[in-house]
Amino acid sequence: MKKTFTLILSLTASVTAIGQTQVSNSGFETWGNVAPGVAAEPTGWYSNKSGSSVAKLGPQICFQDNTIKHSGNSSVRVETLSYFGTAVNGAVTTGVINAPNTTKSNGYIGTVNYSTASDIRRTAFTGRPDSIVGWYQYTSGGTGEQGKVTAILHNNDYFDPETPTTYHPDPTSDKIARALFLSTP
């Protein structure tokens, strides 16, 4: 059975330091990344298609949508899709989607590509955010599924989920702040 989770997303981060600053391409208007990204991703954002070597094997989970949008000309559509019976979580991130192997519970989002250590992705943020504003449209793919938006400010490298594994250390000493939004089921 194919489960589909769709999240249409547009984000803005307000900063109290020098007026208001936005996260780069927060409206998902510009598409196409150069390496290490791929053309089918929003500029400055990444999906599994530019993730670690095993993550790239899954189906495309991030799409440009020109029909459903809040303002501007496009939005990002994120879907959870099945790959040989395993759900591949829909995600778009400024980090790297890592799958060290085909065991789903070993997957994580981080700042360093598991299969290419020189591929480090993070967005510099020097302000002091006071809010995140966004618009979304969510369609559940079934019982127990929920849309999730997470913003993490950190030093050095970071990994989500935070629970240390064989594939990454405990990142919590580098965490400055975390904001979490869960859609209603």
Coordinates of C-alpha atoms in Angstrom, one line a residue:
M1 CA 0.0 0.0 0.0
K2 CA 1.4 3.4 -1.0
K3 CA 1.2 6.0 1.8
T4 CA 1.4 9.6 0.7
F5 CA 2.0 12.5 3.0
T6 CA 1.9 15.9 1.5
L7 CA 3.1 19.1 3.1
I8 CA 3.1 22.4 1.2
L9 CA 5.4 24.7 3.0
S10 CA 6.6 28.3 3.0
L11 CA 8.7 29.6 5.9
T12 CA 10.0 32.9 7.2
A13 CA 12.2 33.4 10.2
S14 CA 12.1 36.9 11.8
V15 CA 15.1 38.2 13.5
T16 CA 15.2 41.0 16.1
A17 CA 18.9 41.8 15.5
I18 CA 19.2 44.1 12.4
G19 CA 15.5 44.5 11.4
Q20 CA 14.1 41.4 9.9
T21 CA 16.1 38.7 8.1
Q22 CA 14.7 35.8 6.2
V23 CA 15.9 32.3 5.8
S24 CA 17.3 32.0 2.3
N25 CA 14.6 31.0 -0.3
S26 CA 12.0 30.7 2.4
G27 CA 9.2 31.0 -0.1
F28 CA 10.6 28.2 -2.3
E29 CA 10.4 30.4 -5.3
T30 CA 13.9 29.5 -6.7
W31 CA 14.6 26.0 -7.8
G32 CA 17.7 24.2 -8.9
N33 CA 20.9 23.5 -6.9
V34 CA 24.4 23.0 -8.1
A35 CA 26.4 20.1 -6.7
P36 CA 25.9 18.7 -4.1
G37 CA 22.3 19.4 -4.7
V38 CA 20.1 18.5 -7.7
A39 CA 18.0 20.6 -10.1
A40 CA 14.7 19.2 -8.7
E41 CA 15.3 20.8 -5.2
P42 CA 14.6 24.3 -4.0
T43 CA 17.8 26.4 -4.1
G44 CA 19.6 26.2 -0.8
W45 CA 17.4 23.3 0.4
Y46 CA 18.0 19.6 0.0
S47 CA 16.1 16.3 -0.2
N48 CA 17.1 12.6 -0.2
K49 CA 18.1 13.0 -3.9
S50 CA 21.2 14.9 -2.8
G51 CA 21.7 13.0 0.4
S52 CA 24.1 10.2 1.3
S53 CA 24.7 7.5 -1.3
V54 CA 22.0 5.1 0.1
A55 CA 19.5 8.0 0.6
K56 CA 19.7 8.7 -3.1
L57 CA 18.3 5.3 -3.9
G58 CA 14.8 6.2 -2.6
P59 CA 12.1 7.9 -4.6
Q60 CA 12.0 11.6 -5.1
I61 CA 10.1 13.1 -2.1
C62 CA 10.4 16.9 -2.7
F63 CA 8.6 18.6 -5.6
Q64 CA 8.0 22.1 -6.9
D65 CA 4.2 22.9 -6.9
N66 CA 3.0 25.8 -8.9
T67 CA -0.7 25.2 -8.2
I68 CA -0.9 25.3 -4.4
K69 CA 0.9 28.3 -2.9
H70 CA 0.4 31.0 -0.4
S71 CA 2.0 33.9 -2.2
G72 CA 4.5 34.0 -5.0
N73 CA 4.6 31.5 -7.8
S74 CA 5.4 28.2 -6.1
S75 CA 5.7 26.1 -3.0
V76 CA 7.4 22.9 -2.0
R77 CA 5.4 19.7 -1.9
V78 CA 6.9 17.1 0.4
E79 CA 5.6 13.5 0.2
T80 CA 6.2 10.3 2.1
L81 CA 6.4 7.5 -0.4
S82 CA 6.9 3.7 -0.3
Y83 CA 10.1 2.2 -1.6
F84 CA 9.9 -1.6 -1.7
G85 CA 7.5 -1.6 1.2
T86 CA 9.4 0.9 3.3
A87 CA 8.1 4.4 3.9
V88 CA 10.6 7.0 2.8
N89 CA 9.8 10.1 4.9
G90 CA 9.1 13.3 2.9
A91 CA 11.7 15.9 3.9
V92 CA 13.3 19.1 2.7
T93 CA 16.2 20.5 4.8
T94 CA 19.1 22.8 4.7
G95 CA 21.2 19.9 5.9
V96 CA 21.9 16.4 4.5
I97 CA 19.5 13.4 4.5
N98 CA 21.7 10.5 5.6
A99 CA 20.9 6.8 5.2
P100 CA 24.0 4.9 6.3
N101 CA 22.3 1.6 5.2
T102 CA 18.8 0.4 4.2
T103 CA 17.7 0.1 7.9
K104 CA 15.2 3.0 8.3
S105 CA 15.9 3.6 12.0
N106 CA 19.6 4.3 11.1
G107 CA 18.6 7.3 9.0
Y108 CA 19.0 10.9 10.2
I109 CA 19.3 14.5 9.0
G110 CA 22.7 16.1 9.7
T111 CA 25.1 18.7 8.7
V112 CA 27.7 16.2 7.3
N113 CA 27.1 13.8 4.5
Y114 CA 27.6 10.3 5.8
S115 CA 29.1 9.0 2.6
T116 CA 31.1 12.1 1.7
A117 CA 32.6 13.8 4.8
S118 CA 33.7 16.9 2.8
D119 CA 30.0 17.6 2.0
I120 CA 29.0 19.8 4.9
R121 CA 25.7 21.7 4.8
R122 CA 24.4 24.3 7.2
T123 CA 23.0 27.8 6.9
A124 CA 24.9 30.6 8.8
F125 CA 22.5 32.4 11.1
T126 CA 23.9 35.4 13.0
G127 CA 20.7 37.0 14.3
R128 CA 18.5 36.3 17.3
P129 CA 15.2 34.8 16.0
D130 CA 12.0 35.7 17.7
S131 CA 9.6 33.7 15.5
I132 CA 9.1 31.4 12.6
V133 CA 6.1 32.1 10.4
G134 CA 4.9 29.7 7.8
W135 CA 2.0 28.5 5.7
Y136 CA 1.2 24.8 5.0
Q137 CA -1.4 22.6 3.6
Y138 CA -1.4 19.0 4.9
T139 CA -3.0 15.8 3.8
S140 CA -2.4 12.8 6.0
G141 CA -1.5 9.5 4.3
G142 CA -3.0 7.5 7.1
T143 CA -3.4 7.0 10.8
G144 CA -0.5 8.1 12.9
E145 CA 1.1 10.3 10.3
Q146 CA 1.7 14.0 11.1
G147 CA 3.4 16.9 9.4
K148 CA 6.5 18.2 11.3
V149 CA 8.6 21.4 10.9
T150 CA 11.7 21.6 13.0
A151 CA 14.2 24.5 13.2
I152 CA 17.4 24.0 15.1
L153 CA 20.0 26.6 15.9
H154 CA 23.4 25.1 16.7
N155 CA 27.1 25.4 16.7
N156 CA 29.3 22.9 14.8
D157 CA 27.6 19.8 13.5
Y158 CA 24.1 18.6 14.3
F159 CA 22.0 15.4 13.9
D160 CA 18.3 14.8 14.1
P161 CA 17.1 12.7 15.8
E162 CA 19.4 13.7 18.6
T163 CA 19.7 10.2 20.1
P164 CA 23.4 9.1 19.4
T165 CA 23.9 6.0 17.3
T166 CA 26.7 4.1 15.7
Y167 CA 26.5 6.6 12.9
H168 CA 26.6 9.9 14.8
P169 CA 27.4 11.3 18.3
D170 CA 25.1 13.1 20.7
P171 CA 24.8 16.6 19.3
T172 CA 22.9 18.2 22.2
S173 CA 26.0 20.1 23.6
D174 CA 26.0 22.1 20.3
K175 CA 22.2 22.9 20.4
I176 CA 21.4 26.5 21.1
A177 CA 17.6 26.4 20.4
R178 CA 15.0 24.2 18.8
A179 CA 11.5 25.0 17.6
L180 CA 9.0 22.3 16.7
F181 CA 5.6 22.4 15.0
L182 CA 3.4 19.3 14.6
S183 CA 0.3 19.4 12.5
T184 CA -2.9 18.1 14.0
P185 CA -3.4 14.4 13.0

